[in-house]
Coordinates of C-alpha atoms and ligand atoms in Angstrom, one line a residue:
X13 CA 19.2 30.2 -68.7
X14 CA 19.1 32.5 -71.5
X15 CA 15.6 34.4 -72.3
X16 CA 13.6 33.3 -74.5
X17 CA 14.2 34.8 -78.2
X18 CA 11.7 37.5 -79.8
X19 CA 10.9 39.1 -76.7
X20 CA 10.0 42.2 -77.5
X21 CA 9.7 44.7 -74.4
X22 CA 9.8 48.4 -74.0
X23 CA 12.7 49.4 -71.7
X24 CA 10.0 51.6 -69.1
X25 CA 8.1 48.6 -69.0
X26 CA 10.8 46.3 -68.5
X27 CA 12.4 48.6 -65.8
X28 CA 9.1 48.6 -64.0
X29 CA 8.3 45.2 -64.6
X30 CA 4.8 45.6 -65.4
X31 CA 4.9 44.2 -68.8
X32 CA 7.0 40.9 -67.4
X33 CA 5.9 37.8 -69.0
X34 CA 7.0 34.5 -67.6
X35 CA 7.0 33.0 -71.1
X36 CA 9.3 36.1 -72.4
X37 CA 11.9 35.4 -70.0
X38 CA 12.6 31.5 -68.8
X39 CA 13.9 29.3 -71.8
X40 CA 11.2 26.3 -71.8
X41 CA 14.0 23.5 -72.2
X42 CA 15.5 24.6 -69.3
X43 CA 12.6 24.7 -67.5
X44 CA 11.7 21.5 -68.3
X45 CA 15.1 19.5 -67.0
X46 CA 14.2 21.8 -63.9
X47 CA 10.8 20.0 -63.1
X48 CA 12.0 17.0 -64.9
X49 CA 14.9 17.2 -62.0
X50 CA 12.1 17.5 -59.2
X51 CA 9.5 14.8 -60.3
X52 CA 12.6 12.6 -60.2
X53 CA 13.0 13.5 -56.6
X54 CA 9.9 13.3 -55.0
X55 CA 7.8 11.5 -58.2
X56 CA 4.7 13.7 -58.3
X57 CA 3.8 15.3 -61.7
X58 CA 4.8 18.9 -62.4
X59 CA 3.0 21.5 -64.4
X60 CA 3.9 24.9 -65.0
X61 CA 1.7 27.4 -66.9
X62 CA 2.2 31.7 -67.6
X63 CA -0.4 33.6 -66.4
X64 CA -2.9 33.3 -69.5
X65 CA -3.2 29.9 -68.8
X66 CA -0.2 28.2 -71.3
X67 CA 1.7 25.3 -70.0
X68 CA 5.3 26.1 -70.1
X69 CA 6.6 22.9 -69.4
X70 CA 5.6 19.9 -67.5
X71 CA 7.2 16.7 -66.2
X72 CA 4.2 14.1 -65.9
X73 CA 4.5 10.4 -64.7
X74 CA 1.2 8.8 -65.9
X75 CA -0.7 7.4 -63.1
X76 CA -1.5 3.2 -63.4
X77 CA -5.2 4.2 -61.8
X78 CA -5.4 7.2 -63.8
X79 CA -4.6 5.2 -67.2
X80 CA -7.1 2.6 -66.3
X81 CA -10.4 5.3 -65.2
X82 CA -9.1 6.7 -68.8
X83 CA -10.1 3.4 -70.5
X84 CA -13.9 3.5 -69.0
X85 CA -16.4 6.2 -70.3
X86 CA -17.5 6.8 -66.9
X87 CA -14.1 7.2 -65.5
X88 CA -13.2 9.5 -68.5
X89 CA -15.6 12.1 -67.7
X90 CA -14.7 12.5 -64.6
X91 CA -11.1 12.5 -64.8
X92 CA -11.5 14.9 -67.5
X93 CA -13.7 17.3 -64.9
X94 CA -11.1 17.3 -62.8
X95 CA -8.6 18.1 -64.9
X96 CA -10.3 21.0 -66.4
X97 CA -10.8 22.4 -62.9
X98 CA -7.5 22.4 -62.1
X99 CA -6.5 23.8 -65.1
X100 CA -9.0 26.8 -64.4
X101 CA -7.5 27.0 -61.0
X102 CA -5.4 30.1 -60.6
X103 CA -4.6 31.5 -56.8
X104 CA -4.2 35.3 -57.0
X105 CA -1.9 35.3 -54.3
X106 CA 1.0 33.1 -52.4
X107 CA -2.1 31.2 -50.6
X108 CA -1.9 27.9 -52.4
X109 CA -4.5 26.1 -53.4
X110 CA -5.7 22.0 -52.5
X111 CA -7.9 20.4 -55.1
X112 CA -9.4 17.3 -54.7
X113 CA -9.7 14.7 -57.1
X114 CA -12.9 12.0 -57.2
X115 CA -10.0 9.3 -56.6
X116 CA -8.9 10.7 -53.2
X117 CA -6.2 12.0 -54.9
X118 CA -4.9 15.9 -54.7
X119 CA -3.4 18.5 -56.8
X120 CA -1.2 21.6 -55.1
X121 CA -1.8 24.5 -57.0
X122 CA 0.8 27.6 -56.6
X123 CA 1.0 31.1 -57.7
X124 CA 4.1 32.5 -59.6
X125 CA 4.8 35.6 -58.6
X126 CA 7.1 38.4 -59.8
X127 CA 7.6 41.4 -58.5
X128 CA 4.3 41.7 -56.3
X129 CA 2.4 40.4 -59.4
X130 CA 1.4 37.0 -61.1
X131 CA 3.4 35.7 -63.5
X132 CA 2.0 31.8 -63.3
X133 CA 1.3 28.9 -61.9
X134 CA 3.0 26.0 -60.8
X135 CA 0.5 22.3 -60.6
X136 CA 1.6 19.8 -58.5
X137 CA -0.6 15.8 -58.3
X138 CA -2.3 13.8 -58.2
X139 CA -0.7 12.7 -55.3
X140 CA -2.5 10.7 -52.7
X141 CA -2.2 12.4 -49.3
X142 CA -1.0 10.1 -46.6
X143 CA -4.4 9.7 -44.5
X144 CA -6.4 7.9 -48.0
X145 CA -5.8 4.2 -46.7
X146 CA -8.6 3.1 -48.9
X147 CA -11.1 3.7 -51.9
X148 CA -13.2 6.4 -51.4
X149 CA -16.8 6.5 -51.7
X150 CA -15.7 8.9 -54.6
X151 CA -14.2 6.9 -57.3
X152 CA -16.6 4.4 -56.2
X153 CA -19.5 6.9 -57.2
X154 CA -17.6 8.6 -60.3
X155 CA -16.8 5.5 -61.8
X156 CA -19.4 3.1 -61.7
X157 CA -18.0 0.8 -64.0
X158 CA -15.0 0.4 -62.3
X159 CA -13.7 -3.2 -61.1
X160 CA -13.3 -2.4 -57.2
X161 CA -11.0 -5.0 -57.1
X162 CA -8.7 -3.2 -59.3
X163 CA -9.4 0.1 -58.0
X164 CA -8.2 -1.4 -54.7
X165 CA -4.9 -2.9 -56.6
X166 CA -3.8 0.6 -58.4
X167 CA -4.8 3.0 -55.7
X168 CA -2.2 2.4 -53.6
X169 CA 0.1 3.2 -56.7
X170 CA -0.4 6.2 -56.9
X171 CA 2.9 8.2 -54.7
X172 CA 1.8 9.0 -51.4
X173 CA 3.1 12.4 -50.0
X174 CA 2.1 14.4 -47.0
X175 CA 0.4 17.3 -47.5
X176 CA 3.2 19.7 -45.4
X177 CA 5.9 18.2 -47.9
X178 CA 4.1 18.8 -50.9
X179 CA 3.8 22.6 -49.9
X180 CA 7.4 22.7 -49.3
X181 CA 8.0 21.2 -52.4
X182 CA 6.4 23.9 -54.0
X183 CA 7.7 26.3 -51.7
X184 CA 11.0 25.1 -52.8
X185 CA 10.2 24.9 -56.6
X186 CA 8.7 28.7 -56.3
X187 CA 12.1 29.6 -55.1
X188 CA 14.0 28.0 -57.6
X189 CA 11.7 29.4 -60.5
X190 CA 12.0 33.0 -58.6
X191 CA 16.1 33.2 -59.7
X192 CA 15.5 31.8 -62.9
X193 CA 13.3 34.7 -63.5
X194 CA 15.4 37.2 -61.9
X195 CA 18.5 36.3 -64.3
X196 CA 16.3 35.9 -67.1
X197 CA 14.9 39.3 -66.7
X198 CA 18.4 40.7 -65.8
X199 CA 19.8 39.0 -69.3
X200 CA 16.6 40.6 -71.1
X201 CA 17.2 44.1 -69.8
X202 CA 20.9 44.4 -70.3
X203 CA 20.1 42.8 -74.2
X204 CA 17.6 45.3 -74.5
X205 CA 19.4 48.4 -72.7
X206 CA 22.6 47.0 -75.0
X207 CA 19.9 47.2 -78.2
X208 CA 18.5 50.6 -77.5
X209 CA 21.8 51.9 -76.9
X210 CA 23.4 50.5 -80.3
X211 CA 19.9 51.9 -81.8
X212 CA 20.5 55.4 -80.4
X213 CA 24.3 54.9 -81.5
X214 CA 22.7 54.2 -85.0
X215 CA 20.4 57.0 -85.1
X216 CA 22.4 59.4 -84.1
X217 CA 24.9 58.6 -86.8
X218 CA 22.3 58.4 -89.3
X219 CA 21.1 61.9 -88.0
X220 CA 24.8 63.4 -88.6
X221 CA 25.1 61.5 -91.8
X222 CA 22.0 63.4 -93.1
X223 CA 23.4 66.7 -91.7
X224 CA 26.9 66.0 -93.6
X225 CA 24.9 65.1 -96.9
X226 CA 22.8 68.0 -97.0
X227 CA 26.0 70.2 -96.1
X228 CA 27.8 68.4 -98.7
X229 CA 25.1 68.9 -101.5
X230 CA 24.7 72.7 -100.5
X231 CA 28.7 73.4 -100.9
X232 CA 28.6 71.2 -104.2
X233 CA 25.8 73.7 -105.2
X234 CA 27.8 76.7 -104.0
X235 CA 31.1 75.4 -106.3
X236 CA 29.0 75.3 -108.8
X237 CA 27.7 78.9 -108.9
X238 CA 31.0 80.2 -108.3
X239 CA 32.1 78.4 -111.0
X240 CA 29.6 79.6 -113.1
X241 CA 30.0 83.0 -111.6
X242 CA 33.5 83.2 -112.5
X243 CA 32.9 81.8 -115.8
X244 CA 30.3 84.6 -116.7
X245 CA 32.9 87.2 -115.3
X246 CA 35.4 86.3 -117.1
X247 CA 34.1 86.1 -120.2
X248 CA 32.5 89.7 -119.7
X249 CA 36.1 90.9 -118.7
X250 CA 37.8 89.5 -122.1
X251 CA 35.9 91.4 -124.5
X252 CA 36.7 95.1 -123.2
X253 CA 40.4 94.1 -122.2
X254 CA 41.2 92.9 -126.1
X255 CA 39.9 96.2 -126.8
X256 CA 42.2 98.1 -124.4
X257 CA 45.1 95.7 -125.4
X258 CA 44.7 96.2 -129.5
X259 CA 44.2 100.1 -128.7
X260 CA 47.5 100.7 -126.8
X261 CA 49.0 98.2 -129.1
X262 CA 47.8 100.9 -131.7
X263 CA 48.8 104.1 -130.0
X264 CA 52.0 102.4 -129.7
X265 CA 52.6 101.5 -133.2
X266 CA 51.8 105.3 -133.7
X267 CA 48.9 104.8 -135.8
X268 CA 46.9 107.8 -134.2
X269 CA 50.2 110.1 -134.9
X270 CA 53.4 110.0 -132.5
X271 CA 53.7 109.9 -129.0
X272 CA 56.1 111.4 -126.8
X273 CA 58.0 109.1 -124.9
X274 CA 56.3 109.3 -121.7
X275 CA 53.1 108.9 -123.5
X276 CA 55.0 105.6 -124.9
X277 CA 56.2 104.9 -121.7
X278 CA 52.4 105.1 -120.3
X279 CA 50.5 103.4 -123.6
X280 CA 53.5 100.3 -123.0
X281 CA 52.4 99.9 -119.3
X282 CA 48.9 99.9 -119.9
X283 CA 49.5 97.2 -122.4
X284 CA 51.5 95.0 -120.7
X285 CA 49.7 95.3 -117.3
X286 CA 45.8 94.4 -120.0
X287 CA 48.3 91.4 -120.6
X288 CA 49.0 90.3 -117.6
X289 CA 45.2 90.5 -116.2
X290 CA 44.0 88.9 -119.7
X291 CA 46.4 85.8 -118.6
X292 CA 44.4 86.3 -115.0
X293 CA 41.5 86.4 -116.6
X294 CA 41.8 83.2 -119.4
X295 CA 43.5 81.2 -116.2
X296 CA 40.6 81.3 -114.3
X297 CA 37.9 81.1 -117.9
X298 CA 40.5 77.5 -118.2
X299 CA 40.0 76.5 -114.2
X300 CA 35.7 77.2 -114.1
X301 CA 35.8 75.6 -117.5
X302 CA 38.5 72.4 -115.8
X303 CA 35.9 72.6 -112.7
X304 CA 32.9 72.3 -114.0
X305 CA 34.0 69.3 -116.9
X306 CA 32.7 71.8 -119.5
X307 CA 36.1 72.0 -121.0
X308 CA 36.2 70.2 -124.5
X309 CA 39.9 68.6 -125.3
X310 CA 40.4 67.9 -128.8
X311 CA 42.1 64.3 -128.8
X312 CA 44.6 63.5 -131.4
X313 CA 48.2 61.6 -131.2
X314 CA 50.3 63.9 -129.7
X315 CA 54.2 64.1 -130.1
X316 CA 55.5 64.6 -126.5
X317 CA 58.8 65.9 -128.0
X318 CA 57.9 68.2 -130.0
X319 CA 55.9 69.7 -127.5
X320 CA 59.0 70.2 -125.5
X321 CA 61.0 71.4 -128.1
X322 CA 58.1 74.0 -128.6
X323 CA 57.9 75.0 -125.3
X324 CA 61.6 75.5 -125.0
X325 CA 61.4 78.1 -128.3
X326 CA 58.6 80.1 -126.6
X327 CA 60.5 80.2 -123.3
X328 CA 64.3 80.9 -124.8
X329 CA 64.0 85.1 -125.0
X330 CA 62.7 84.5 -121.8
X331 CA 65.7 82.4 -120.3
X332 CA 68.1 83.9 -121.6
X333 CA 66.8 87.8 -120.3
X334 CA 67.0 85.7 -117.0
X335 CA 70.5 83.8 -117.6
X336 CA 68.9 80.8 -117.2
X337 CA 69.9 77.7 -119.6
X338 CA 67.1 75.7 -121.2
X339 CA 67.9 72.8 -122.5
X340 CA 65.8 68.9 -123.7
X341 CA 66.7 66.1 -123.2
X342 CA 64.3 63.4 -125.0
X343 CA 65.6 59.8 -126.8
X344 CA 66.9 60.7 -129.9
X345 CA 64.3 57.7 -131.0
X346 CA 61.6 59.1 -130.4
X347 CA 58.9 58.3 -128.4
X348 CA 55.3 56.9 -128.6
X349 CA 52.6 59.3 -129.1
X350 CA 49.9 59.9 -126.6
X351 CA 46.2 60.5 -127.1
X352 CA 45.3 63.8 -125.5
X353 CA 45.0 67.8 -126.4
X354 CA 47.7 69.1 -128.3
X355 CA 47.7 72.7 -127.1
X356 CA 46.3 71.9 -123.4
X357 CA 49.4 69.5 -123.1
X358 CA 51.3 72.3 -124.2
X359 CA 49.8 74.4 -121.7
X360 CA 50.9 72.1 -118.5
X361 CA 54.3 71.8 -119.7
X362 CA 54.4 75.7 -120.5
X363 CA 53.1 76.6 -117.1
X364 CA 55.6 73.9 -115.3
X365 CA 58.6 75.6 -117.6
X366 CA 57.5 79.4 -117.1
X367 CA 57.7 78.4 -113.5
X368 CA 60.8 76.7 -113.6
X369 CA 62.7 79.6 -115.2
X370 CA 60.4 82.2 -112.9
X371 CA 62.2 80.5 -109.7
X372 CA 65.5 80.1 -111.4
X373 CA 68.3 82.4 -110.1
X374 CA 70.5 83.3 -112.4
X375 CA 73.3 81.2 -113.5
X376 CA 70.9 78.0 -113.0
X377 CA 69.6 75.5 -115.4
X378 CA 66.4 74.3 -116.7
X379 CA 65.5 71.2 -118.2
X380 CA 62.5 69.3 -120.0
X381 CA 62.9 65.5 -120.7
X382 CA 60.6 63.0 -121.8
X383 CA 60.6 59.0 -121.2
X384 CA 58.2 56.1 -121.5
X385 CA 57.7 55.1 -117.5
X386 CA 55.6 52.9 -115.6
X387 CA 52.6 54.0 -113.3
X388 CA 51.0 52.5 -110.6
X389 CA 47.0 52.4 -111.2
X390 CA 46.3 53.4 -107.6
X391 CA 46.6 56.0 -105.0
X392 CA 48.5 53.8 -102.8
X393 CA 51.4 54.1 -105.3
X394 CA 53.7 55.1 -102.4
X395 CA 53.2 51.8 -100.5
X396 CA 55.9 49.7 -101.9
X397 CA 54.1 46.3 -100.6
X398 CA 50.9 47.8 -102.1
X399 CA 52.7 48.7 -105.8
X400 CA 54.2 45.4 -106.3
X401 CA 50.8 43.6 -106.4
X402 CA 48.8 46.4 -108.0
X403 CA 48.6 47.0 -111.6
X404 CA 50.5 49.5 -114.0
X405 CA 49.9 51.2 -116.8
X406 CA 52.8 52.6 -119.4
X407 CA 53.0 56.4 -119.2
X408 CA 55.2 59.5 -121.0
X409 CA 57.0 60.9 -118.4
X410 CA 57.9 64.7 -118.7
X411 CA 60.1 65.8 -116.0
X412 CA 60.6 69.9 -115.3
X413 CA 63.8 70.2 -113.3
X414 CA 65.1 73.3 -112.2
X415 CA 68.0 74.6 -110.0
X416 CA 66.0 77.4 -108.4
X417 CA 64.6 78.2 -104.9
X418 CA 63.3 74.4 -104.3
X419 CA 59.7 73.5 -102.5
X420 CA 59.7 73.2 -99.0
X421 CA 58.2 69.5 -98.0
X422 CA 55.4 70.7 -96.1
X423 CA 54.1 73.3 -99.0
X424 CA 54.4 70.4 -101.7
X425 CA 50.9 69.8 -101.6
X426 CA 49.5 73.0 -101.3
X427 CA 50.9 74.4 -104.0
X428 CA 48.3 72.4 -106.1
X429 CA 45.5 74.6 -104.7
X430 CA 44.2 77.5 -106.5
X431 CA 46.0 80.5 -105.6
X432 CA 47.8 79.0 -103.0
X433 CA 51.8 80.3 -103.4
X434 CA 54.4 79.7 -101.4
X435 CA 55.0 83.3 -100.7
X436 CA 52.0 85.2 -100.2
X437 CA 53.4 88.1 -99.0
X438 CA 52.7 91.6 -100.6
X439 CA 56.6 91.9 -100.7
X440 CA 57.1 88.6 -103.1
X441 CA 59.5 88.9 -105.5
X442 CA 58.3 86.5 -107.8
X443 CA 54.7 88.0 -109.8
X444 CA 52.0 85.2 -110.8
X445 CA 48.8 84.6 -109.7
X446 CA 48.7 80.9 -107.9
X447 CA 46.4 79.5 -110.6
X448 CA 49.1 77.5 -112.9
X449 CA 50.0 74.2 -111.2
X450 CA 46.0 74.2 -110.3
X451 CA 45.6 74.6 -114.1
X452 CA 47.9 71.7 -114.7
X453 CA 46.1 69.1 -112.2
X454 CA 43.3 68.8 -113.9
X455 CA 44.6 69.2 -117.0
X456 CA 46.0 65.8 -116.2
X457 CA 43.3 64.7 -114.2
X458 CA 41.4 65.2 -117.3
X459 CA 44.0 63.3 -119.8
X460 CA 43.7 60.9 -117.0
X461 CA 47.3 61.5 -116.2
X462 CA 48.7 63.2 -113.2
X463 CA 51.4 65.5 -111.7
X464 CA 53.5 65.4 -108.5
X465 CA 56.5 67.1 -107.5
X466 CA 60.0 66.2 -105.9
X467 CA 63.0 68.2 -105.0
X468 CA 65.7 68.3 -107.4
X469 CA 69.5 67.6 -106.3
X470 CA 71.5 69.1 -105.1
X471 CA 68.7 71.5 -105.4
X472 CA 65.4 72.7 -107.5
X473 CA 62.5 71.3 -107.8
X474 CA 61.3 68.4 -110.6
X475 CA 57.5 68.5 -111.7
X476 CA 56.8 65.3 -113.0
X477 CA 54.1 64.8 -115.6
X478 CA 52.5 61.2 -116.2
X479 CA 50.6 60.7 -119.2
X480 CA 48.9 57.0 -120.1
X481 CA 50.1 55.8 -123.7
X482 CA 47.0 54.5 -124.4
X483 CA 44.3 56.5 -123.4
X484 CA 42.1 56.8 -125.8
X485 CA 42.7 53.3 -128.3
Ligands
LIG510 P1 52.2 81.2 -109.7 O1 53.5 80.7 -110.3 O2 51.4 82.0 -110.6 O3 52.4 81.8 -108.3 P2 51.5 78.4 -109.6 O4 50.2 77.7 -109.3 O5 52.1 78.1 -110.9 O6 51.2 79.9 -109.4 O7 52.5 78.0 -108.5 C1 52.1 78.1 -107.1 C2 53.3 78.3 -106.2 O8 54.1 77.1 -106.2 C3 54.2 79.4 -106.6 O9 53.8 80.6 -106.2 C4 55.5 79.0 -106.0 O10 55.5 79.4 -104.6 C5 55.5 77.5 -106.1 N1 56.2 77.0 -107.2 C6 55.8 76.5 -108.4 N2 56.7 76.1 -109.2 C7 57.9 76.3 -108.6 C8 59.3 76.0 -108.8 N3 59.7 75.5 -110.0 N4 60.2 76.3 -107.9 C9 59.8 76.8 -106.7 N5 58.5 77.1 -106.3 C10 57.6 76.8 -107.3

């Protein structure tokens, strides 16, 4: 029997039962194929209320003598008395209760209890105790228009019990009620311990939800001024170093009369050493600026190859100081244009190739192609089941490959991560700052492109460089 639904109990009240409500625990269609299953037994009418006085279910059998008093005003009033006496009727305790009816006739009434306390009641009758062998002065009285003759033929009718069995029958039904109520108020507790539970399950996670918001919003926050921090510092650091750079470059170029060649020596290292902290100091302007989105791209059709062949002029003295060969390889063709930033494309490809040559021993070999490829629109690209049903979008491909010092697999995502480098050690031997490849991911991310990296055979590294063709239609 499974309780009924909206019951709505606390779990202190349902764990000391106090609040237990007949009608919040039995299921009433149950209940009623219950009594229905007893007047079919023993044929007297069953009637079972809560304790407010509701009738839960009932399994009557109207009686032939009752049907015909019904029919005579007399006989109405009366039958109605009795009926709403009974109904009023309500033992306190397990001392059941006899009421007589003006026919002779008798109703059993029984408490419900639960736990030491009254739940209900439990209305058994009319049923004409065994001793009534004839009409009673009663019904004679109470219904005066009455035809004795047929008072005498529908009395006997009426089921006939002893009153010892209909007290056990009760006795018996109380029982049966009693587990129905225990299991129904066992299903109703573990449903409601099983509710509070998943509630408290729910807040809680709600609770650290909130925690992991706010968290979130005050680290967003704290990006933010950093980014802003460094942007301010930066800029206030550019303006003093051109100085010192275009002075030295001065005192170098002897325009404030010659210098000895230590004093050369010295103006030469200041210069190059302003250099070196202005590229510091733009890198991290470009990654605040790349950060924040406050970086403005100026979108035109851009001419992958030439970007490469460009990159590969700057880089030559370079290379060749180093021993390293630079070469391109493009389609002789051509290739389609893509819609992005001229000079920040530049910039990636310059950063990959600087790096390339940087981590080049000598004797190795550098080199920038460009193709039109295929990209998977999603993260997932790696699944293969996954990138056969997901869409792709034509890309330039620019590969960096080297023959230097290679990535190690576990570092190959790092090395994305502002100044992250491989070798952090104060003894490196290669210089740099950690801030290039960074500089390059979201220059893609912001050409809605993207880089990855893969190791180069027989060995090297390969930066790979995906650009959409039509970006920007
Ligand atoms: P930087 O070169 O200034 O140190 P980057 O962000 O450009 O900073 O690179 C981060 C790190 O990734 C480098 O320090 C190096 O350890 C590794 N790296 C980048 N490019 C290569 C490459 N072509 N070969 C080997 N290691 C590389």
């Amino acid at each position: 029997m499974k309780p009924q639904e909206g019951a709505n109990l606390d779990i202190d009240d349902l764990t000391t039962t106090k609040n237990v409500r007949l009608e919040d625990l039995i299921d009433r269609e149950s209940l009623k194929e219950v009594i229905t299953s007893f007047v079919t037994l023993f044929g007297i009418s069953v009637r079972v209320y809560s304790a407010d006085g509701e009738k839960l279910a009932d399994a009557v059998e109207q009686q032939d003598i009752c049907k015909y008093l019904n029919e005579l005003p007399d006989g109405r009033s009366a039958c109605a008395a009795t009926v709403a006496t009974v109904k009023r009727t309500s033992p306190e305790t397990m001392e059941d209760i006899v009421h007589p009816c003006f026919t002779g006739a008798r109703y059993h009434i029984a408490a419900l209890m639960y736990d030491g306390r009254r739940v209900g009641r439990i209305v058994l009758g009319p049923y004409l105790p065994a001793e009534v062998k004839e009409v009673p002065g009663s019904l004679m009285t109470a219904a005066r228009d009455a035809q004795p003759d047929q008072l005498r033929q529908l009395l006997p009718r009426m089921p006939r019990a002893r009153a010892e069995t209909v007290h056990n029958v009760a006795e018996h039904m109380r029982g049966v009620l009693d587990l129905i109520l225990f299991s129904g108020h066992k299903a109703l507790l573990t449903s409601q311990m099983h509710l509070a539970s998943v509630r408290e399950s729910y807040r809680e996670l709600q609770d650290k939800n909130h925690r992991l918001q706010d968290a979130y919003d005050k680290l967003r926050e704290l990006d933010r001024l950093k980014s802003n921090f460094i942007a301010t510092i930066s800029h206030e650091l550019r303006t003093p170093l051109t100085s010192i750079i275009g002075y030295s470059e001065m005192l170098g170029e002897g325009i404030a009369g010659s210098l000895t060649s230590d004093q050369l020596e010295f103006v030469n290292t200041i210069r190059e050493k302003g250099e070196q902290l202005l590229t510091l100091i733009m890198s991290l302007l470009d990654l605040s600026k790349l950060e924040s989105g406050s970086l403005a791209l100026v979108k035109t059709d851009v001419d992958v190859c030439k970007t490469l062949d460009d990159v590969v002029s700057l880089l030559k003295p370079n290379a060749t100081k180093a021993d390293v060969q630079l070469a391109v390889d493009a389609p002789a063709e051509g290739l389609p244009t893509v819609r992005g930033d001229a000079n920040r494309i530049r910039q990636a490809v310059l950063n990959l190739a600087e790096n390339a040559v940087k981590f080049t021993p000598a004797g190795g070999s550098v080199t920038l192609s460009a193709k039109v490829g295929r990209q998977v629109m999603d993260e997932a690209e790696d699944d293969i089941g996954f990138a056969l049903i997901a869409p792709a979008r034509s890309v330039i491909e620019i590969r960096v490959a080297d023959t230097g010092i290679g990535i190690p697999e576990h570092e190959r995502e790092k090395i994305f991560d502002p100044f992250y480098q491989v070798d952090s050690s104060s003894t490196r031997e290669y210089g740099g700052t950690g801030l290039g490849l960074s500089i390059v991911q979201r220059l893609m991310q912001a050409h809605d492109g993207k880089v990855s990296v893969e190791p180069n055979h027989p060995k090297g590294s390969v930066f790979i460089l995906k650009i959409p063709i039509d970006v920007d239609p």
